[in-house]
Short mmCIF file of C-alpha atoms in Angstrom, two decimals:
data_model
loop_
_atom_site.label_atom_id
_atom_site.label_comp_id
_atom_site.label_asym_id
_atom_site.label_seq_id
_atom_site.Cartn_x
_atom_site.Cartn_y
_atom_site.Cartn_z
CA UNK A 1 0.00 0.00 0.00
CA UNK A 2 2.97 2.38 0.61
CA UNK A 3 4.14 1.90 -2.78
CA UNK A 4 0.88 2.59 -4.06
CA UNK A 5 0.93 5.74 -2.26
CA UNK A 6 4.55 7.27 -3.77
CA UNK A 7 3.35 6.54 -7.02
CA UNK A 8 0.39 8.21 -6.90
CA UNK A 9 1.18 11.04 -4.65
CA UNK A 10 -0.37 13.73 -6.89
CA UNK A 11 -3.71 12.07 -6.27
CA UNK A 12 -3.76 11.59 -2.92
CA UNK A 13 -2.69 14.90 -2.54
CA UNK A 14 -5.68 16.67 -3.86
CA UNK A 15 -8.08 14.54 -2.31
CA UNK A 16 -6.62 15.28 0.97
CA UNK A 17 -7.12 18.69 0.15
CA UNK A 18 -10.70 18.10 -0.88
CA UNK A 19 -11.42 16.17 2.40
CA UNK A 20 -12.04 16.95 6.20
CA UNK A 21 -11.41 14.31 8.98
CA UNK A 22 -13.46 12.76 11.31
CA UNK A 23 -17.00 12.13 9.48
CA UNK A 24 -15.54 13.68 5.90
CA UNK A 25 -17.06 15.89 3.53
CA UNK A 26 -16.52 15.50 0.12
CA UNK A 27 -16.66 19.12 -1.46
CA UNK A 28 -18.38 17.36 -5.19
CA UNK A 29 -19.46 20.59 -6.46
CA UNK A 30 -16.64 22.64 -8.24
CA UNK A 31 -16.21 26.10 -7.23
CA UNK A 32 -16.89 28.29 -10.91
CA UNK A 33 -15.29 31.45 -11.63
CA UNK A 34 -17.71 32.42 -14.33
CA UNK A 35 -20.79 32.29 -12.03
CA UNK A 36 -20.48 36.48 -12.79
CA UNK A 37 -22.11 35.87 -16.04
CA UNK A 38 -24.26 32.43 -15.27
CA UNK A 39 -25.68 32.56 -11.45
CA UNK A 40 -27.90 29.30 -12.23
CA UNK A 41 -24.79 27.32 -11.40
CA UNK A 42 -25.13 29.09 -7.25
CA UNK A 43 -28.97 29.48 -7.44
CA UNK A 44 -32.04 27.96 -8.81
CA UNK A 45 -33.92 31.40 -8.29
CA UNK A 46 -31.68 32.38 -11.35
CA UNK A 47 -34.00 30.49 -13.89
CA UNK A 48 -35.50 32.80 -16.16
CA UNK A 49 -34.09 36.04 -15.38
CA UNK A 50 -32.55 36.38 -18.70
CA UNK A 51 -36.06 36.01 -20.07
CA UNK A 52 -35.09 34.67 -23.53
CA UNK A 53 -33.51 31.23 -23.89
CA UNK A 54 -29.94 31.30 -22.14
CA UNK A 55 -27.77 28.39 -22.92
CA UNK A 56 -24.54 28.08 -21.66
CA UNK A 57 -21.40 25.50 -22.05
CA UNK A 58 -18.36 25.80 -19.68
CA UNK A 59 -15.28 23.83 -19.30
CA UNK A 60 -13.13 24.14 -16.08
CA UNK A 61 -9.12 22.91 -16.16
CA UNK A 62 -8.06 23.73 -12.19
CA UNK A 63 -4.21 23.43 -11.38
CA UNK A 64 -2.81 22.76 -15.02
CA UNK A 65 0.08 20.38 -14.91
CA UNK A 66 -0.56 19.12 -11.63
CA UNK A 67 -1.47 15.23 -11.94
CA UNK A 68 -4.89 14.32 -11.08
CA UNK A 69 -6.26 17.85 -11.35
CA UNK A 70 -10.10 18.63 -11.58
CA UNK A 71 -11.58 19.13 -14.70
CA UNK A 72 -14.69 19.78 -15.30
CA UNK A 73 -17.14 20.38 -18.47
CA UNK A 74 -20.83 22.24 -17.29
CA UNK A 75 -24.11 23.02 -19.02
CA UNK A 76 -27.15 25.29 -18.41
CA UNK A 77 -29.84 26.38 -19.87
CA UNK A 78 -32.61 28.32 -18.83
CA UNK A 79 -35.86 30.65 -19.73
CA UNK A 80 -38.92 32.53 -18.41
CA UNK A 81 -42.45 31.50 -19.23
CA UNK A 82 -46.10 32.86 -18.93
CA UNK A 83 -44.47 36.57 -19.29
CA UNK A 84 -42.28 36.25 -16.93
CA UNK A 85 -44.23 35.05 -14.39
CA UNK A 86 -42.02 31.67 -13.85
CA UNK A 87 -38.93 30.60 -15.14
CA UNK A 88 -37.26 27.09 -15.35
CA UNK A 89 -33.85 25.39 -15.82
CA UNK A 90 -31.77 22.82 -16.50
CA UNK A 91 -28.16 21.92 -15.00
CA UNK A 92 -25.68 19.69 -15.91
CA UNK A 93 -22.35 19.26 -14.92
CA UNK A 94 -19.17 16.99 -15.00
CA UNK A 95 -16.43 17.33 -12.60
CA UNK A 96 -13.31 14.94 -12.45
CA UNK A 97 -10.53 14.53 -10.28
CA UNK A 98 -8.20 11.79 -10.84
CA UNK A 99 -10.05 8.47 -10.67
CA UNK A 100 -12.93 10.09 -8.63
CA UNK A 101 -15.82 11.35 -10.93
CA UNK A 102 -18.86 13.03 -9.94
CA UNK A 103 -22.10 14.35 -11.90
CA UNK A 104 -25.13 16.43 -11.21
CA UNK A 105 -28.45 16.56 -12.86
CA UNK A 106 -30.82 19.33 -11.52
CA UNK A 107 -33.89 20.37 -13.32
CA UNK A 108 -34.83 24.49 -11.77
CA UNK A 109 -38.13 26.01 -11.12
CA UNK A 110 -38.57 29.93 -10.05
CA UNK A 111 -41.54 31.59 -9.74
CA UNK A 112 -41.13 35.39 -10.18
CA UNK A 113 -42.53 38.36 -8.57
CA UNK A 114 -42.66 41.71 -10.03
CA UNK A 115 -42.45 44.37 -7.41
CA UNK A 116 -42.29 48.41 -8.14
CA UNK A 117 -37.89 48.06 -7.38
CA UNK A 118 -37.77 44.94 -9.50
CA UNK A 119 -38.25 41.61 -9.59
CA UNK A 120 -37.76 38.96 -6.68
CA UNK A 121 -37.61 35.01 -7.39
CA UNK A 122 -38.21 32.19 -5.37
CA UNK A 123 -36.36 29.16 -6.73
CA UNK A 124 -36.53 25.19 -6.29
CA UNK A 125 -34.48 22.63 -7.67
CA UNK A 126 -33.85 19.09 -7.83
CA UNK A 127 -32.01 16.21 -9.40
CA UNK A 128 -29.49 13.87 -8.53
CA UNK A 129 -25.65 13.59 -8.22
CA UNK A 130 -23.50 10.61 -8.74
CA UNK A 131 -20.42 9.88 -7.38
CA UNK A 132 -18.14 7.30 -8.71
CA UNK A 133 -14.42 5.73 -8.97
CA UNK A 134 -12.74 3.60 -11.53
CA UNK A 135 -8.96 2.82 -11.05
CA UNK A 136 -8.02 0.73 -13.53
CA UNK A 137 -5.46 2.98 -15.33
CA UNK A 138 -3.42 2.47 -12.40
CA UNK A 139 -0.72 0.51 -11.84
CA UNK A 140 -1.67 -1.09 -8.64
CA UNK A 141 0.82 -3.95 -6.88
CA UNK A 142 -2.32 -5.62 -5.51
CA UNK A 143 -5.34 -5.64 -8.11
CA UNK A 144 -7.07 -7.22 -5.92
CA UNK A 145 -7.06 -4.48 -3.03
CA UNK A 146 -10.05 -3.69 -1.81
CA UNK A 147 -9.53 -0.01 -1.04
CA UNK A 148 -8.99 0.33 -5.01
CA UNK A 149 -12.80 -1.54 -5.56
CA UNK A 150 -14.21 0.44 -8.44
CA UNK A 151 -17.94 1.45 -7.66
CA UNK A 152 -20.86 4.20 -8.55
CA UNK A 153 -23.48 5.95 -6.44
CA UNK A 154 -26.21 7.45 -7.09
CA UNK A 155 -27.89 10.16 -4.65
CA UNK A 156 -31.06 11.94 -5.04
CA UNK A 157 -31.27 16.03 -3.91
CA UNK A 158 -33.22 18.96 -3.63
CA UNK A 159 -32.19 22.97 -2.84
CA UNK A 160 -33.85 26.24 -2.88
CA UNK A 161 -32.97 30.23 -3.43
CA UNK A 162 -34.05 33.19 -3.42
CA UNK A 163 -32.96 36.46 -6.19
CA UNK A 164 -33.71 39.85 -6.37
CA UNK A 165 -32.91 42.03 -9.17
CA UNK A 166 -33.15 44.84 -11.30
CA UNK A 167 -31.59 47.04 -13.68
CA UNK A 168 -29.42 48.23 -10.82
CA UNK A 169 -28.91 45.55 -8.53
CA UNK A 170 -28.88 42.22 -7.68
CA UNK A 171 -28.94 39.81 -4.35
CA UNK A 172 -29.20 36.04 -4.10
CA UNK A 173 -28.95 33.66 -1.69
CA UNK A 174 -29.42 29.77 -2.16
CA UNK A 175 -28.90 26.61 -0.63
CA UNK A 176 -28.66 24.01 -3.67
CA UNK A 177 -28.34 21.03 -2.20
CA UNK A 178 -30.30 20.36 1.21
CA UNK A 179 -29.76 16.52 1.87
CA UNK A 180 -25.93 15.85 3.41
CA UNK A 181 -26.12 12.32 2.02
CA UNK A 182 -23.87 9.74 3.19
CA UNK A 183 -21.50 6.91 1.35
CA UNK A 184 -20.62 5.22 4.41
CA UNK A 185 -21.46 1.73 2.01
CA UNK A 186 -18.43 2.74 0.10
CA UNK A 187 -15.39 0.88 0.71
CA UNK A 188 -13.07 3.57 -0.70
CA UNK A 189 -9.79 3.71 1.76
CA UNK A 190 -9.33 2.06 4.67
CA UNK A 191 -9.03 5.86 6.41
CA UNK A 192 -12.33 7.09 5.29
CA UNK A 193 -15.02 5.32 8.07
CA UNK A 194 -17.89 8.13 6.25
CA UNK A 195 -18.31 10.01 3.47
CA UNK A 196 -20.89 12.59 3.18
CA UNK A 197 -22.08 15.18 0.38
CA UNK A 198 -21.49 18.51 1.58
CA UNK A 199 -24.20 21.67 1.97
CA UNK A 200 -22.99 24.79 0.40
CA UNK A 201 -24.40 28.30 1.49
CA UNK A 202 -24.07 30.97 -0.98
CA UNK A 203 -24.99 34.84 -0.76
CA UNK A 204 -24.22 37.44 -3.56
CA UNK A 205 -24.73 40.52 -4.53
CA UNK A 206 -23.84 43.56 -6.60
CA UNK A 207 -24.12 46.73 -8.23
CA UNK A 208 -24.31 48.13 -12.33
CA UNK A 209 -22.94 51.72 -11.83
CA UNK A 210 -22.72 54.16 -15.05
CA UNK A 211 -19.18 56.03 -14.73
CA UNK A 212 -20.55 58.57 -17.41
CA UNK A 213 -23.80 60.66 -18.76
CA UNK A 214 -23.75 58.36 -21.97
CA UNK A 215 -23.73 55.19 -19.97
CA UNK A 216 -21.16 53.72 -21.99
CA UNK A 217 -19.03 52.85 -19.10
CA UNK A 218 -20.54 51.10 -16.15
CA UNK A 219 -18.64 49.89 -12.87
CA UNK A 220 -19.50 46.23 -11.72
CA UNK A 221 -18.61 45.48 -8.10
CA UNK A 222 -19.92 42.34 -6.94
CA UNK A 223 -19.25 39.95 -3.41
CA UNK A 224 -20.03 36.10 -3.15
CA UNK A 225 -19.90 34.55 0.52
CA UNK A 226 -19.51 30.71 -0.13
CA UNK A 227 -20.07 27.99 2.88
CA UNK A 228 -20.07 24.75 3.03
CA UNK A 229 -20.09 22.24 6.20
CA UNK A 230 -17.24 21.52 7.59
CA UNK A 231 -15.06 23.90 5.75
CA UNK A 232 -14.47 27.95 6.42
CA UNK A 233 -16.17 30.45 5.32
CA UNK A 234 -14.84 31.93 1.93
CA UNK A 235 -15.93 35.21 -0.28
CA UNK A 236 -15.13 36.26 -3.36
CA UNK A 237 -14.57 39.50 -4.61
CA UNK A 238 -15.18 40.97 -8.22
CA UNK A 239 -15.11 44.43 -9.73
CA UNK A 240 -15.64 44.83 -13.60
CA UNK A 241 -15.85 47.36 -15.95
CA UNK A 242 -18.00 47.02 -18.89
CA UNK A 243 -17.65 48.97 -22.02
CA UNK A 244 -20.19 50.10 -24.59
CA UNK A 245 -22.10 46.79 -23.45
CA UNK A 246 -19.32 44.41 -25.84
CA UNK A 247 -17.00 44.30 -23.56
CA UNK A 248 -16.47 43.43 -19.64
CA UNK A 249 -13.23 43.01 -18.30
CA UNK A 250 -13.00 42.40 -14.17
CA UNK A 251 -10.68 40.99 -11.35
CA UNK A 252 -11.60 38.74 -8.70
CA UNK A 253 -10.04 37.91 -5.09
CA UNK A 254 -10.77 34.79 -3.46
CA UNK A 255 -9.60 34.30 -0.31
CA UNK A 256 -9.20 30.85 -0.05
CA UNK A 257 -6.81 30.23 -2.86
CA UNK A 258 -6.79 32.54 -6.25
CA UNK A 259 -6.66 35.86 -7.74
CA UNK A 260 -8.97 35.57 -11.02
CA UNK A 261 -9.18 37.47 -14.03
CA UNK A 262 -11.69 37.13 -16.18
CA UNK A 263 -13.37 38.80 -19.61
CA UNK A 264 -16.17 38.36 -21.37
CA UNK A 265 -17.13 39.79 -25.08
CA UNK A 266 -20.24 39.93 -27.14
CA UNK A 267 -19.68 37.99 -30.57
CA UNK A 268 -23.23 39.02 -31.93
CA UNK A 269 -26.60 39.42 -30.91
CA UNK A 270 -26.92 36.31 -29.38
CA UNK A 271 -23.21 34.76 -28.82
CA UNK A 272 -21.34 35.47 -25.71
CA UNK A 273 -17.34 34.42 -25.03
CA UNK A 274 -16.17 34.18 -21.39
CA UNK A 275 -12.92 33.88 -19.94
CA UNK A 276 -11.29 33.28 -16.14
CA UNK A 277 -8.11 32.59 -15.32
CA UNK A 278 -7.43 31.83 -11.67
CA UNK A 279 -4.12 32.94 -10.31
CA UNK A 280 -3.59 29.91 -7.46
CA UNK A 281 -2.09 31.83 -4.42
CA UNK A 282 -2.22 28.50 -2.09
CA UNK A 283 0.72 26.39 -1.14
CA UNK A 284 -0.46 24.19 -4.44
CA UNK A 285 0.53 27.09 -6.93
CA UNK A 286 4.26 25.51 -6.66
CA UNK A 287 2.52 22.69 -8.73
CA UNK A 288 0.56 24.57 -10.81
CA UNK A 289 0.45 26.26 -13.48
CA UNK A 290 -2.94 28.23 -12.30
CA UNK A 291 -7.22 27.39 -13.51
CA UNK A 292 -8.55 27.99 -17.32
CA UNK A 293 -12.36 28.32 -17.77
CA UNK A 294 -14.30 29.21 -20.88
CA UNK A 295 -17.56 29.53 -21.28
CA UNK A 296 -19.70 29.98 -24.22
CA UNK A 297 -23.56 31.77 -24.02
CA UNK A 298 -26.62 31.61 -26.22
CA UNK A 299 -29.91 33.37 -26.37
CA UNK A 300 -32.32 33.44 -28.55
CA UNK A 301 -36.32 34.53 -28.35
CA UNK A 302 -38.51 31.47 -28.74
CA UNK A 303 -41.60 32.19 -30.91
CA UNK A 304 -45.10 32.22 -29.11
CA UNK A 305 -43.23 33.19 -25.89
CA UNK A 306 -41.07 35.73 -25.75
CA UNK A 307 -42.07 38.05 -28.11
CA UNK A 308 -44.27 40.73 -26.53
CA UNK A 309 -41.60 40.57 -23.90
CA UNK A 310 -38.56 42.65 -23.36
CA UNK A 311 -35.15 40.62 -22.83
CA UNK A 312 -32.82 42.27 -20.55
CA UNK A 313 -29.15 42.95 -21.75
CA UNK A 314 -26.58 40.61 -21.25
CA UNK A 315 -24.77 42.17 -18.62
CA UNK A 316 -27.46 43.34 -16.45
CA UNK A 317 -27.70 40.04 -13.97
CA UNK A 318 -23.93 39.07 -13.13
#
């Protein structure tokens, strides 16, 4: 088993970073960068706020050229229905870290409330996440080790949110996933006796500010507070500057481990490009060569339902 562990010391290395002691909580749901542009990935109350059909594709490479590193591919979409009275979603996302996979499936429901200062949303999701494990590209001395036992899980779960925006401003705050279910039927090392799915607590807000009379230049500062069970509390946060509504380039602080930038530029009417890289300022960044994430947005009205409606611009909900 020692032998095993020199080999593979990149592995165990980040999942000791990813894991508490005692009764352990696995932290399965990747921490985004680009949630400035897509807050369905923190918040279910997020469905429908773009009004038109928003669909988005991300992909997530954490710690290049470490071994083992996380990578993970996402996808959202989302849209308002009934005039804006209700909005749903769809989530999907991929996230894997050296043998260790995990996957979540979460359909979103908001219902929305228009109030004289904006709109408020109250959100609901569910779906279900799967963890699993599959080591046979390594090059184990005993194949027939238990602790290497390749197996999948499957977990249903449920979370709720609440969003408030407008023009102006936005606030948010969400628990997505409610249940802390447990794996203690998983024989995955001899060290772990539990492992449980982790309950994240997130609260954001932020501002749109016009710097001039033509309101060509607006100021985005923004704050995300990010719990989770077992873990301390961490923020982020952002301050942007978008011009002439094409282009938004920001720079994020997260105190737990990176210094992001990030920029995001409108290709046409209904393409978006985003942008993040994450500047690691742990005691991993002698290992790595720092996070890449892209993402990619769509929208587009859908006949029959959006058109007597009006679609907000792109950068108006971070």
């Amino acid at each position: 088993m020692h032998s095993n562990y020199l080999k593979f010391k990149p592995l165990y290395i980040i999942v000791s970073l990813l894991l508490l002691s005692g009764t352990l909580t696995a932290q399965q749901y990747p921490i985004y960068s680009q949630y400035i542009f897509n807050g369905l990935v923190l918040n279910p109350a997020y469905a429908g706020s773009h009004v038109q059909l928003s669909a988005s594709a991300m992909y997530r490479n954490q710690w290049v050229n470490f071994e083992g590193s996380p990578k993970t591919l996402f996808f959202s979409a989302h849209t308002s229905l009934m005039k804006e009275r209700m909005g749903v979603g769809l989530l999907i996302n991929d996230d894997r870290i050296g043998s260790y996979s995990s996957q979540n499936i979460y359909g979103s429901y908001s219902f929305i409330i228009k109030t004289p200062k904006g709109k408020l949303a109250l959100g609901f999701q569910a779906g279900v996440n799967i963890l699993a494990a599959d080591y046979k590209n390594l090059n184990l001395d005993d194949l027939g080790d238990d602790s290497f036992a390749a197996f999948r899980n499957l977990k249903p779960n449920f979370g709720t949110g609440a969003y408030f925006y407008n023009k102006k401003f936005f606030a948010g705050f969400s628990v997505p996933f409610l249940l802390n279910n447990g794996y203690g039927d998983l024989n995955i090392e001899n060290a772990i006796n539990e492992l449980r799915s982790a309950r994240y607590y997130y609260l954001n807000g932020g501002l749109m500010l016009p710097m001039n009379l033509e309101k060509t230049l607006h100021f985005q500062p923004s704050v995300l507070i990010r719990g989770q069970e077992g873990a301390p509390l961490n923020f982020d946060i952002n301050a942007s500057f978008l011009f002439y509504d094409l282009l938004n380039v920001g720079v994020s602080y997260r105190n737990i481990d990176a210094v992001v930038s990030y920029i995001d530029f409108k290709l046409n009417d209904s393409f978006h490009f985003s942008y993040s890289y994450d500047w690691t300022t742990s005691a991993i960044k002698n290992a790595s060569n720092g996070t890449h994430e892209f993402m990619l947005n769509y929208r587009v009205r859908l006949r029959n339902i959006h058109d007597d409606v009006m679609c907000p611009k792109f950068n108006h909900f971070m």
